[in-house]
């Protein structure tokens, strides 16, 4: 049995420990603002992972298709920025 966490498990762990989750109401507008701030002035890797975790969690719980699309685009932008 492997003790290494999968990316999804890592994101969930970061979400559980995230200060961003505690201080952000979690609206799509708040998430987009945080993504834009991250793209303009990248913070630590932990902040980026926390933001990714928040987006993933919202995607799992959001029922509105338009909101889901916006969240997917934000996730894509953040992941692409991290790979550069």
Coordinates of C-alpha atoms in Angstrom, one line a residue:
X1 CA 0.0 0.0 0.0
X2 CA 1.4 3.4 -1.0
X3 CA 1.5 6.2 1.4
X4 CA 2.0 8.8 -1.3
X5 CA -1.0 11.1 -1.7
X6 CA -2.6 11.6 -5.0
X7 CA -3.0 15.1 -6.4
X8 CA -6.7 15.1 -5.5
X9 CA -5.9 14.0 -1.9
X10 CA -3.3 16.7 -1.6
X11 CA -5.8 19.3 -2.8
X12 CA -8.3 18.1 -0.3
X13 CA -5.7 18.2 2.5
X14 CA -4.8 21.7 1.5
X15 CA -8.5 22.6 1.4
X16 CA -9.0 21.3 4.9
X17 CA -6.0 23.4 6.2
X18 CA -6.7 26.4 4.0
X19 CA -6.9 29.8 5.6
X20 CA -8.3 31.0 2.3
X21 CA -11.3 28.8 2.8
X22 CA -11.8 30.2 6.2
X23 CA -11.6 33.8 5.1
X24 CA -13.3 33.6 1.7
X25 CA -17.1 33.3 1.4
X26 CA -16.4 31.2 -1.6
X27 CA -18.4 33.1 -4.2
X28 CA -17.3 32.7 -7.7
X29 CA -16.5 36.4 -7.8
X30 CA -14.2 36.0 -4.8
X31 CA -12.5 33.0 -6.4
X32 CA -12.0 34.9 -9.6
X33 CA -10.5 37.8 -7.8
X34 CA -8.1 35.5 -6.0
X35 CA -7.1 33.8 -9.3
X36 CA -6.5 37.2 -10.9
X37 CA -4.3 38.3 -7.9
X38 CA -2.4 35.0 -8.2
X39 CA -1.8 35.6 -12.0
X40 CA -0.7 39.2 -11.5
X41 CA 1.6 38.5 -8.5
X42 CA 2.2 34.8 -7.9
X43 CA 2.3 33.9 -4.2
X44 CA 3.7 30.8 -2.6
X45 CA 3.0 27.3 -3.9
X46 CA 0.8 26.7 -0.8
X47 CA -1.4 29.6 -1.6
X48 CA -1.8 28.4 -5.2
X49 CA -2.6 24.9 -4.0
X50 CA -5.2 26.3 -1.5
X51 CA -6.8 28.2 -4.3
X52 CA -6.9 25.2 -6.5
X53 CA -8.5 23.2 -3.7
X54 CA -11.2 25.8 -3.2
X55 CA -12.0 25.8 -6.9
X56 CA -12.1 22.0 -7.1
X57 CA -14.4 21.9 -4.0
X58 CA -16.7 24.5 -5.6
X59 CA -16.8 22.5 -8.8
X60 CA -17.9 19.4 -6.9
X61 CA -20.8 21.3 -5.2
X62 CA -21.9 23.9 -7.8
X63 CA -25.1 23.0 -9.6
X64 CA -25.3 26.0 -11.9
X65 CA -23.8 25.3 -15.3
X66 CA -22.7 28.8 -16.0
X67 CA -20.9 29.0 -12.6
X68 CA -19.3 25.6 -13.3
X69 CA -18.0 26.9 -16.6
X70 CA -16.5 30.0 -15.0
X71 CA -14.9 27.9 -12.3
X72 CA -13.4 25.5 -14.9
X73 CA -11.9 28.5 -16.8
X74 CA -10.4 29.9 -13.6
X75 CA -9.0 26.4 -12.8
X76 CA -7.5 26.2 -16.2
X77 CA -5.9 29.6 -16.1
X78 CA -4.4 28.9 -12.7
X79 CA -3.1 25.5 -13.7
X80 CA -1.6 26.9 -16.9
X81 CA 0.1 29.8 -15.0
X82 CA 1.6 27.3 -12.6
X83 CA 3.1 25.2 -15.5
X84 CA 4.9 28.1 -17.1

